Coordinates of C-alpha atoms and ligand atoms in Angstrom, one line a residue:
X10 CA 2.1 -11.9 -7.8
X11 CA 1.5 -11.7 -11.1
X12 CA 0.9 -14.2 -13.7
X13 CA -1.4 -15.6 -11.9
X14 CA -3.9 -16.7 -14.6
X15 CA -1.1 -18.5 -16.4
X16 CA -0.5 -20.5 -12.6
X17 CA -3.5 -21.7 -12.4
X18 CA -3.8 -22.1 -15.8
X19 CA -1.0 -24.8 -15.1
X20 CA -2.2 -26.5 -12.5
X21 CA -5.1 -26.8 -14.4
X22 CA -3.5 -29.0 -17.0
X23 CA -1.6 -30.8 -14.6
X24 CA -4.7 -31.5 -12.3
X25 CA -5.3 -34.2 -15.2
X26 CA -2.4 -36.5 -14.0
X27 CA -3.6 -36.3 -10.3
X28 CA -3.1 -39.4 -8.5
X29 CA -1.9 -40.9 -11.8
X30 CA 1.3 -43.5 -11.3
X31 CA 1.5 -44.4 -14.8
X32 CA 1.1 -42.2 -18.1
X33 CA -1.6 -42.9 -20.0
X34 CA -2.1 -41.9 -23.5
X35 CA -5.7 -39.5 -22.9
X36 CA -4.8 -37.8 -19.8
X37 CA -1.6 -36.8 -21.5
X38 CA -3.4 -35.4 -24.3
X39 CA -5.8 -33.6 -22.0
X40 CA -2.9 -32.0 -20.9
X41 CA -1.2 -30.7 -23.1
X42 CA -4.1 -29.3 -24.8
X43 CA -5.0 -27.4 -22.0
X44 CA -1.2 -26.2 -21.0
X45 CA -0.9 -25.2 -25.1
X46 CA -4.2 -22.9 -23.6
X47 CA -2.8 -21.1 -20.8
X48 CA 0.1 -20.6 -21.9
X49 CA -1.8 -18.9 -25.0
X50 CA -3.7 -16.7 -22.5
X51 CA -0.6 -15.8 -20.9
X52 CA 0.9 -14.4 -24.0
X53 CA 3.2 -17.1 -24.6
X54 CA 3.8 -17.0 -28.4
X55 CA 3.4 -20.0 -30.7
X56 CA 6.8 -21.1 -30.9
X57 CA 7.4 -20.7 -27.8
X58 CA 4.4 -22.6 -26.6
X59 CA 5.1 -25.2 -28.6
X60 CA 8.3 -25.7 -27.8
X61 CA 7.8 -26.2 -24.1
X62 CA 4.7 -28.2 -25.0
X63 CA 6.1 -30.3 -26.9
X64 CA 9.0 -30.7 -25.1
X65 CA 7.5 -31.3 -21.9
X66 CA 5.9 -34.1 -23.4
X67 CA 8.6 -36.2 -25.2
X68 CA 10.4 -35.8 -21.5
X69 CA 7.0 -37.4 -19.7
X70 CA 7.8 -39.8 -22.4
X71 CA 11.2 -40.6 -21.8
X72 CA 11.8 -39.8 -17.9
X73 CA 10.6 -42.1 -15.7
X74 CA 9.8 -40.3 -12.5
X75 CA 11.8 -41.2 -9.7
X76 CA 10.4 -43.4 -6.8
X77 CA 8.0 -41.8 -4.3
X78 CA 7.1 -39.1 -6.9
X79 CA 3.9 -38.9 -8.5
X80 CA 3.2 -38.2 -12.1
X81 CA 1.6 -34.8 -11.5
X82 CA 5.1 -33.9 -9.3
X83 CA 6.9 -35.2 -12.4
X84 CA 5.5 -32.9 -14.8
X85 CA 5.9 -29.5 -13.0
X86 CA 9.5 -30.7 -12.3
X87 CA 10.2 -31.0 -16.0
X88 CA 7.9 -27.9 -16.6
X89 CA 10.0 -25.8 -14.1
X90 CA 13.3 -26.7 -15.7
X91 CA 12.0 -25.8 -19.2
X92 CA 10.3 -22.2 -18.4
X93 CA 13.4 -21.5 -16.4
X94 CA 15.7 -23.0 -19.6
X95 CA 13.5 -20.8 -22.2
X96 CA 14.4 -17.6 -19.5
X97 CA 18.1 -18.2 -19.5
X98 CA 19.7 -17.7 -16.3
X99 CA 19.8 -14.6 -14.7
X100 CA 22.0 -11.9 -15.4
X101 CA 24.4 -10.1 -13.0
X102 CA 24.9 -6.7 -14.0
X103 CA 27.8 -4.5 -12.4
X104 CA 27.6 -1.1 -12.7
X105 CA 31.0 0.5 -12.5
X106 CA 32.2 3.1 -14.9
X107 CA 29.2 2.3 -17.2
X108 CA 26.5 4.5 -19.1
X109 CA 23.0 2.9 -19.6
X110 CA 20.7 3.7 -21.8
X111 CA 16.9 2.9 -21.0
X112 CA 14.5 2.8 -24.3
X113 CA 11.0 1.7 -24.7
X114 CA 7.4 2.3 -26.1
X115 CA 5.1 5.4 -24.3
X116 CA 4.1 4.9 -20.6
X117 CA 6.1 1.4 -20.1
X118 CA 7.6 2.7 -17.0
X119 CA 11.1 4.4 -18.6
X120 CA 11.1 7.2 -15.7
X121 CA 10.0 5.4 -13.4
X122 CA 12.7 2.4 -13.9
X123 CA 15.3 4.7 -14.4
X124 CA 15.0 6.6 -10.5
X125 CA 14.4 2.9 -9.5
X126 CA 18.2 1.8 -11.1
X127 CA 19.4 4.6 -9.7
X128 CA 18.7 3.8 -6.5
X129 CA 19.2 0.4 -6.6
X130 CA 22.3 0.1 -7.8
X131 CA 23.6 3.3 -5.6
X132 CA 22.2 1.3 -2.3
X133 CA 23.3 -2.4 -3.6
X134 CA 26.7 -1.4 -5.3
X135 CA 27.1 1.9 -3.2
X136 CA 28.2 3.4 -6.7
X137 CA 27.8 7.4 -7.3
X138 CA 24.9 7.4 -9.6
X139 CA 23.6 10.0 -11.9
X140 CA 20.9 10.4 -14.2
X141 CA 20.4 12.2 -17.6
X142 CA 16.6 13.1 -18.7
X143 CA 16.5 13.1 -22.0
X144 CA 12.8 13.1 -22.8
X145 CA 12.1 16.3 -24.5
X146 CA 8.5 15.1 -25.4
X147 CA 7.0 14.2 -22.0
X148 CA 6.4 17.5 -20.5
X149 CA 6.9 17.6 -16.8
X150 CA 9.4 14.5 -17.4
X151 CA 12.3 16.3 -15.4
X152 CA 10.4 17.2 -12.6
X153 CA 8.7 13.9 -11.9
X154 CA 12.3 12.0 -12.2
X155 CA 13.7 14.9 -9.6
X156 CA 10.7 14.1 -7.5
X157 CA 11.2 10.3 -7.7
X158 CA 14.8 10.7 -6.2
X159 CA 14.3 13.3 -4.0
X160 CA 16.4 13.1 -0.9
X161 CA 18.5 10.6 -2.4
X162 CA 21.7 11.4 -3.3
X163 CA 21.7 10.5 -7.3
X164 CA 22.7 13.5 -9.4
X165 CA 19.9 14.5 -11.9
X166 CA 20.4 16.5 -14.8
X167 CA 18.4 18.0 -17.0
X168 CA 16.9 21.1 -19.4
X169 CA 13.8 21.0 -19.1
X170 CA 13.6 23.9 -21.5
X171 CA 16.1 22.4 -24.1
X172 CA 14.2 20.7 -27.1
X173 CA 16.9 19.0 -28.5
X174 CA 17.9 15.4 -26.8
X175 CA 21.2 15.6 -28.1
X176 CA 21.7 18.8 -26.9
X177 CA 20.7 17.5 -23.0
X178 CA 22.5 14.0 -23.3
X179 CA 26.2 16.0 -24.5
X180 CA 25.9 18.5 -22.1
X181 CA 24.4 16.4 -18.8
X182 CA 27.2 13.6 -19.9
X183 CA 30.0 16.2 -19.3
X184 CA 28.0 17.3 -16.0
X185 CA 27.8 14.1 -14.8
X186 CA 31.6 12.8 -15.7
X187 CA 32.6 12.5 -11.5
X188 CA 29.4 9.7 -11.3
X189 CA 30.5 6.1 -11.5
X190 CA 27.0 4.8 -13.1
X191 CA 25.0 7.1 -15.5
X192 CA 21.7 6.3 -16.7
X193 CA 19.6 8.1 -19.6
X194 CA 16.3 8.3 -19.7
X195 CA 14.7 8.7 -23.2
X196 CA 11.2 9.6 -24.7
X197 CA 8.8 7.1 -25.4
X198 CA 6.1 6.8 -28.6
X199 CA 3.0 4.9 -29.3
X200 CA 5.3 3.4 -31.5
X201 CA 8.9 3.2 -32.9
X202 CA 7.8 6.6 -35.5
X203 CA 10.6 7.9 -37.7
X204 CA 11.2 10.7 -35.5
X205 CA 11.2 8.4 -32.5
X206 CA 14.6 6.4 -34.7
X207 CA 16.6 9.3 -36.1
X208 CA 16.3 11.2 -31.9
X209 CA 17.4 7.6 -30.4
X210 CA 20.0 6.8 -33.2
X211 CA 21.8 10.0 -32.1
X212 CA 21.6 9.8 -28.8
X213 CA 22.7 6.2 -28.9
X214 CA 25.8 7.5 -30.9
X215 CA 26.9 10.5 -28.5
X216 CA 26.2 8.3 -25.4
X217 CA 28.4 5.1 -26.7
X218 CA 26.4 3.7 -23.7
X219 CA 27.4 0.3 -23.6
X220 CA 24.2 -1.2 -21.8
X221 CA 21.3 -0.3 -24.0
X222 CA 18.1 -1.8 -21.9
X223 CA 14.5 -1.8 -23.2
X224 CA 11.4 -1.1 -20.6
X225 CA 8.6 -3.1 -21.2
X226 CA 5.4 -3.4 -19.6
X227 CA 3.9 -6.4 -18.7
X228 CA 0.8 -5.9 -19.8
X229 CA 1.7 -5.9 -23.9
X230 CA 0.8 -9.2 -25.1
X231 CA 1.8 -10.5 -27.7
X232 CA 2.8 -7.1 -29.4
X233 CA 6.3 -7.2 -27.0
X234 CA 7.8 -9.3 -29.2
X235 CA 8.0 -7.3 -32.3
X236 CA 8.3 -4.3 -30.5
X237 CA 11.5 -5.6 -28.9
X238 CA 12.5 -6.5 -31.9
X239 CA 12.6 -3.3 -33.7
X240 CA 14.2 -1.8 -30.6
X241 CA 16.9 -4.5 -31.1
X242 CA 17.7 -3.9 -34.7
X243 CA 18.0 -0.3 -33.8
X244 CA 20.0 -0.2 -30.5
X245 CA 20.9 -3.4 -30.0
X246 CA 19.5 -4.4 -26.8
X247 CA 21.6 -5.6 -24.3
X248 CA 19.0 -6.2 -21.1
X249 CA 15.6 -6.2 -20.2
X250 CA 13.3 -4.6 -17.8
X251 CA 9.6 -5.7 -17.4
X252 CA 7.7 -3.4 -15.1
X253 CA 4.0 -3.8 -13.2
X254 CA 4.4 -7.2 -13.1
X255 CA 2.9 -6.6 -9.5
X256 CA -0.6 -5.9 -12.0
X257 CA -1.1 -8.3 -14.1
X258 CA -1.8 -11.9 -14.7
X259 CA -0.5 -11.9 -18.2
X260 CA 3.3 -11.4 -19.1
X261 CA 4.0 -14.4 -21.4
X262 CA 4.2 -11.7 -23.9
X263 CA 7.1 -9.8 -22.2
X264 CA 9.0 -12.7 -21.7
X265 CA 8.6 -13.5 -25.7
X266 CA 10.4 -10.3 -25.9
X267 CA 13.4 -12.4 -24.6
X268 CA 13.2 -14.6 -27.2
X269 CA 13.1 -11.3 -29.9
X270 CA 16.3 -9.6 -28.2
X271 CA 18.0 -12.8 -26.7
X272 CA 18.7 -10.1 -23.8
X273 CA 18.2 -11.7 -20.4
X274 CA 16.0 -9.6 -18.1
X275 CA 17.9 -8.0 -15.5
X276 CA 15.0 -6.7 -13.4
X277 CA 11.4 -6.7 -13.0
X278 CA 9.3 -3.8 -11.4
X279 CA 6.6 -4.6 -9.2
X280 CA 5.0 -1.2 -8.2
X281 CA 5.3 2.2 -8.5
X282 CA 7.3 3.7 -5.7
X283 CA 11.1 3.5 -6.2
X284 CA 11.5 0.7 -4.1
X285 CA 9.4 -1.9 -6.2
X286 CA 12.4 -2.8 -8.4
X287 CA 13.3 -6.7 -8.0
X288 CA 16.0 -8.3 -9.4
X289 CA 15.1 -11.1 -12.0
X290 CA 15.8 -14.1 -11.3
X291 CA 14.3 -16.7 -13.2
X292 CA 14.2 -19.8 -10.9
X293 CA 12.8 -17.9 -7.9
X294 CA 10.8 -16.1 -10.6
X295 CA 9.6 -19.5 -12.4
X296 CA 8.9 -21.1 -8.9
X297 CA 6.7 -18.4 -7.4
X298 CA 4.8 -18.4 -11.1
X299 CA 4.1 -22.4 -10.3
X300 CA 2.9 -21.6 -6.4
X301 CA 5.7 -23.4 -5.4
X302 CA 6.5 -20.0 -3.5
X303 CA 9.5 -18.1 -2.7
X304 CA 10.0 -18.2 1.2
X305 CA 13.7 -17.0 0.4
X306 CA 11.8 -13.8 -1.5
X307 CA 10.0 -12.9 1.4
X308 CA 13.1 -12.5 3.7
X309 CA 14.8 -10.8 1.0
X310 CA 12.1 -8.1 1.0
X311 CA 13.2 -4.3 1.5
X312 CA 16.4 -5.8 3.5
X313 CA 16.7 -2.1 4.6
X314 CA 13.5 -1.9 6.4
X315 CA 13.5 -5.5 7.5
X316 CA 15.4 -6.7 10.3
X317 CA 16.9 -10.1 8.5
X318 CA 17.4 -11.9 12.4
X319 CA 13.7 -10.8 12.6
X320 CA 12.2 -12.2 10.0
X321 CA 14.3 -15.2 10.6
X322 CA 13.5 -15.9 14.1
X323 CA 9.9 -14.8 13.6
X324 CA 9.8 -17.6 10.9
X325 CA 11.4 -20.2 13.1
X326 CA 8.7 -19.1 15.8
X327 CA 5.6 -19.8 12.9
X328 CA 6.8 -22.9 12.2
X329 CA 7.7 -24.2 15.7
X330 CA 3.7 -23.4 16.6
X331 CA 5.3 -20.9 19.5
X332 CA 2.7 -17.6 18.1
X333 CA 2.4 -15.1 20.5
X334 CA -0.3 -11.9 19.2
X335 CA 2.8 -10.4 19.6
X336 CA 4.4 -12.4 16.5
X337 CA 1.4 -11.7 15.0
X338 CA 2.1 -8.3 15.2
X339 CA 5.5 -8.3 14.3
X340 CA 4.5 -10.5 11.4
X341 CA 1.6 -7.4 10.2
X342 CA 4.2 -5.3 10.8
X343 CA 5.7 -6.9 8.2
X344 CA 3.6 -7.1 6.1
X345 CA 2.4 -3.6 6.2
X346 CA 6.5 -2.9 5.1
X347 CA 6.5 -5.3 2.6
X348 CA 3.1 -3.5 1.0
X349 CA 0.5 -5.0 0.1
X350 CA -0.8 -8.4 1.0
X351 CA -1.1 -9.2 -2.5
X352 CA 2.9 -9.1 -2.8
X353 CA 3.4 -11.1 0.4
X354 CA 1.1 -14.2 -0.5
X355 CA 3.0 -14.3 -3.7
X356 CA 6.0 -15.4 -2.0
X357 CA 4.0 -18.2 -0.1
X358 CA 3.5 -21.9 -1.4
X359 CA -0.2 -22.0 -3.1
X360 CA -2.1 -23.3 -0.6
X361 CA -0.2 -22.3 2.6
X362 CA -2.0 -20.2 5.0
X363 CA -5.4 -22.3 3.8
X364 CA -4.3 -21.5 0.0
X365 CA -5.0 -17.3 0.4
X366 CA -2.3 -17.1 -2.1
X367 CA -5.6 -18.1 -4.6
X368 CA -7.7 -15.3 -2.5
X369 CA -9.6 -13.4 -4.7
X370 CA -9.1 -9.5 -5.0
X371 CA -12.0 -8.6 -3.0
X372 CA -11.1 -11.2 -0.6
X373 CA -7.5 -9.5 -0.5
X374 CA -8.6 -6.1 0.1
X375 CA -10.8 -7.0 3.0
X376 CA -7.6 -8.6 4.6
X377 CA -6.1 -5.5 4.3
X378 CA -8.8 -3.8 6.1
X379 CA -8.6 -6.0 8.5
X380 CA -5.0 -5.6 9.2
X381 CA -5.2 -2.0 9.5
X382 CA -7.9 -2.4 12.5
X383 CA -6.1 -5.2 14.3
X384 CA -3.2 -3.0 14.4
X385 CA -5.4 -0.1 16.0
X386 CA -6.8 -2.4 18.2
X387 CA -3.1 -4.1 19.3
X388 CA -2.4 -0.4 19.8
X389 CA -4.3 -0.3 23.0
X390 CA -2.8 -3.7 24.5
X391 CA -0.2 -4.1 26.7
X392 CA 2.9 -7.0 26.2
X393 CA 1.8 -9.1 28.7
X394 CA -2.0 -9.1 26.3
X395 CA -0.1 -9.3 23.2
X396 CA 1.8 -12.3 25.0
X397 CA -1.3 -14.0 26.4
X398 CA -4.2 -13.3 24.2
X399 CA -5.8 -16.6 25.4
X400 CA -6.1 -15.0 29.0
X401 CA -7.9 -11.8 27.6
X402 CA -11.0 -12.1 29.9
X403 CA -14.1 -9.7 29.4
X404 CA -13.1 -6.4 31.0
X405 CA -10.0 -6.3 29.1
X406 CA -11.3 -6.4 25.9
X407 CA -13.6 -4.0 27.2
X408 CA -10.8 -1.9 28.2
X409 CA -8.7 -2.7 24.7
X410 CA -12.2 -2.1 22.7
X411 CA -12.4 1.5 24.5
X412 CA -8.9 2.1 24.0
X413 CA -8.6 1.5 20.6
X414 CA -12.4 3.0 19.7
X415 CA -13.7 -0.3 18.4
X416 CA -16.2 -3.0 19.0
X417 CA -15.6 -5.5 21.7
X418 CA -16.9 -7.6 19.1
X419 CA -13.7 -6.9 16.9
X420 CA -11.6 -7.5 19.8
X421 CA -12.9 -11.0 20.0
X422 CA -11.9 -10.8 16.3
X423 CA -8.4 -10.0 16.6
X424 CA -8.3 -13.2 19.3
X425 CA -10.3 -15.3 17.1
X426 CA -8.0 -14.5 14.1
X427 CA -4.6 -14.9 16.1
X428 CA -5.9 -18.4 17.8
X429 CA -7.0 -19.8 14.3
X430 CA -3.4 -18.5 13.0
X431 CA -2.1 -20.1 15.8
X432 CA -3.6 -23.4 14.9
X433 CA -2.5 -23.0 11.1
X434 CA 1.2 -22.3 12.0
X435 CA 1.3 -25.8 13.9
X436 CA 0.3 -27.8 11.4
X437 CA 2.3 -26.4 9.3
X438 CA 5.2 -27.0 11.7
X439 CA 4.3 -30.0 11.2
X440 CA 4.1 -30.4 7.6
X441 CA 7.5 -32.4 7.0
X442 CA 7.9 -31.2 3.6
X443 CA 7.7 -27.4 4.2
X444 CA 9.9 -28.0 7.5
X445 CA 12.7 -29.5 5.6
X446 CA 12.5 -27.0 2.7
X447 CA 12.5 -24.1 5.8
X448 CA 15.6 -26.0 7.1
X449 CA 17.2 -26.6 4.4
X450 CA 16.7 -22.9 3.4
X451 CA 18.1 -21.2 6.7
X452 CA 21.3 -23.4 6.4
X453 CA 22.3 -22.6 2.8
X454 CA 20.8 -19.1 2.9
X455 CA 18.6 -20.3 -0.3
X456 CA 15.6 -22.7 -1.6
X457 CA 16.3 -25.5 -3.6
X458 CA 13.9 -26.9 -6.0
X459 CA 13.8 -30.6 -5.9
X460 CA 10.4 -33.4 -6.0
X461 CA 10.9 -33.0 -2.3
X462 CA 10.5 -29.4 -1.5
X463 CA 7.2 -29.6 -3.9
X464 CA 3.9 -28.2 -2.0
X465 CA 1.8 -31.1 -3.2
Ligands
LIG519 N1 2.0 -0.7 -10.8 C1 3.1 -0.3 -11.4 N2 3.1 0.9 -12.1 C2 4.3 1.3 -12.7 C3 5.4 0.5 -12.7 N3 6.4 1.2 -13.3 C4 5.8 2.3 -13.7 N4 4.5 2.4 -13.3 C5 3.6 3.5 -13.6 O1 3.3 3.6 -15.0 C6 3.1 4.9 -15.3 C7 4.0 5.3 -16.5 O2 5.3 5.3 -15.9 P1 6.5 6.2 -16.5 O3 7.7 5.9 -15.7 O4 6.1 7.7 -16.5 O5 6.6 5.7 -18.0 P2 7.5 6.2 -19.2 O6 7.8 5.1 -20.0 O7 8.5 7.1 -18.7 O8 6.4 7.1 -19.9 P3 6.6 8.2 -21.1 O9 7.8 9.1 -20.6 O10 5.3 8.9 -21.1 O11 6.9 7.5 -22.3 C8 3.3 5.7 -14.1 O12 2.0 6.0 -13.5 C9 4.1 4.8 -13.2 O13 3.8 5.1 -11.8 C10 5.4 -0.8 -12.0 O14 6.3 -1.6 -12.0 N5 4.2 -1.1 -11.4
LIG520 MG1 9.1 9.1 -19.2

């Protein structure tokens, strides 16, 4: 997913303790000189950089790494445990009988967020949610909130010809007394303008809301951090929201907004449909920023639209090197519910699946193309084909390539593709690390992060 310049960035650094057994006084240097630089570019601010830098180094100093593990292992160890550390841990919110109050600069992703709460928490804490818009600036802002939660049941309230905020947030709080969880959506500014702090300070006031979260885009660099800050001195930020993290590869700087507000963040929000909202946790989040990937993530996905058992068995299938087309299928199947491949190969180990989670965008987008024609194409096969690809002689992938208004060529394709799958998934199977991490996983319902589980 995102961040991905800063992950590479870090196995950058640490590529100069590859094959190392003992630490030597240049390679260390070389290190964290080039760490100190990606986590720079990432938007990391000073203190903070130097702070893990400097930290991660006395502990390479101290720590002897335990047997069997190499240097290079050692370090990301230490470094996982200190980005997670500087993150905090995550934060469990419950929503009953509370009023939030989402604030943040123009365009951050405040509307947005706020449908997104509302139906996370209505689906995940099956609370009666309403929401207040109270964005008297952003013309239209009513009607695109309605229209992100139509069909749900989450009260919205609104005047979308009222021009005081006050006015909206008194009134639609007394409308909205029967909900269990209201949440207010504000008006955003280039930046925090006097007009922008007197409209909040009252709201804030009438709303007594007692969770006062700031939206912040991924994308702000190293501004966040003030910004967060001023939002903190004026409503006292309680949580934090960082949104397109699913477009980025920089976000150092929201996270510094952490450090400004010493809120945790409570959620992230990877896209712009309703249903991109994640909840932030910063082990799973810290492990999938290393490549270490987040196997546990991708069953989690959409757990609405995706049959858990499913995606379970399907992944015991994969890594028993038993791959059907038919499990192929399923698999794009999944995929195509989980989105984009781009979010699905962020929840892989770097360097699974012949280390696409480093494919390049173009590369990425002609996956996707692909996708979408195998699926026309397994469209015209029957289940004893999807079964049996290997026995697909001639006439029936003339018959399929008819079918399906294709090349026979890209029937061959589709074969190819599935047999060299096929191939990958054994060795994977075999891959004793991975197995034992997939193991491990299934029994305890989570991933656990030790020098064994490591991809490398
Ligand atoms: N890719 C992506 N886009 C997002 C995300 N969250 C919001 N957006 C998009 O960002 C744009 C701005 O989102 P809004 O929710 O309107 O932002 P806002 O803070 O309410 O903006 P103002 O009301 O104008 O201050 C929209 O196009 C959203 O679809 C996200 O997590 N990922
Ligand atoms: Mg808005």
């Amino acid at each position: 997913m995102a961040l991905e310049g800063l992950s590479k960035g870090i196995f950058r650094s640490l590529g100069f303790l590859k094959s190392k057994r003992r630490l030597d006084e240049e390679e260390l240097r070389d290190m964290t000189k080039s760490l100190r630089r990606a986590l720079q570019e990432a938007d990391f601010n000073v203190r903070q950089t130097k702070e893990i830098v400097e930290r991660l180094e006395a502990r390479m100093r101290e720590e002897e790494p335990r047997p069997g593990i190499t240097l290079q292992t050692h370090a990301m160890n230490i470094l996982y445990t200190e980005l997670v550390r500087l993150l905090g841990p995550s934060a469990e919110f419950r929503p009953h009988g509370s009023t939030l109050l989402l604030v943040g600069l123009y365009g951050q992703g405040k509307t947005t967020t706020t449908a997104k709460l509302a139906d996370w928490y209505r689906k995940k804490h099956g609370v009666r949610v309403a929401v207040i818009e109270a964005d008297v600036h952003r013309p239209g802002a009513y009607a695109q909130l309605s229209q992100l939660l139509e069909g749900t049941s989450v009260q919205v309230y609104g005047e979308p010809d009222t021009k005081d905020a006050a006015t909206i947030v008194r009134n639609g709080l007394e409308a909205t007394s029967s909900a269990d969880f209201v949440i207010i959506d504000t008006a955003g500014r280039h930046e925090l303008d006097e007009e922008l702090v007197v409209e909040l300070d009252e709201i804030a006031a009438l709303a007594q809301a007692e969770e006062r979260w700031l939206v912040i885009d991924a994308q702000v660099g190293q501004a966040a951090g003030p910004v967060a800050a001023s939002f903190h001195d004026l409503a006292g930020v309680t949580g934090i929201v960082i949104t397109k993290l699913d477009g980025t590869a920089r976000g150092g700087g929201a996270l510094s907004a952490v450090a400004a507000t010493g809120a945790p963040i409570v959620h992230i929000g990877v896209g712009e449909q309703v249903k991109d909202l994640e909840r932030f946790e910063s082990d799973r989040f810290i492990s999938r920023l290393l490549g270490m990937g987040d196997i546990q993530g991708l069953i989690d996905l959409a757990p609405e639209d995706l049959d858990e058992e499913e995606a379970m068995r399907l992944t015991q299938r994969l890594m028993s090197g038993r791959f059907t087309l038919n499990d192929m299928y399923k698999q794009m199947e999944m995929m195509s519910k989980v989105g984009t491949i781009d979010k699905l190969m962020s929840f892989l180990p770097g360097g699974m699946l012949g280390g696409m989670a480093q494919a390049s965008k173009s590369q990425k987008e002609a996956m996707q193309a692909n996708l979408d024609r195998y699926r026309v194409i397994m469209d015209s096969m029957t289940t004893w084909e999807k079964n049996e690809p290997a026995k697909i002689k001639v006439e029936r992938v003339r018959r399929i390539a008819r079918g399906s208004g294709v090349k026979e060529k890209d029937v061959r394709e589709l074969i190819g593709q599935w047999n060299r799958s096929r191939k990958m998934m054994k060795g994977m199977g075999g891959n004793r690390r991975l197995n034992k991490q997939m193991r491990k996983m299934m029994k305890e319902g989570e991933m656990e992060l030790d020098g064994d589980s490591l991809p490398f």
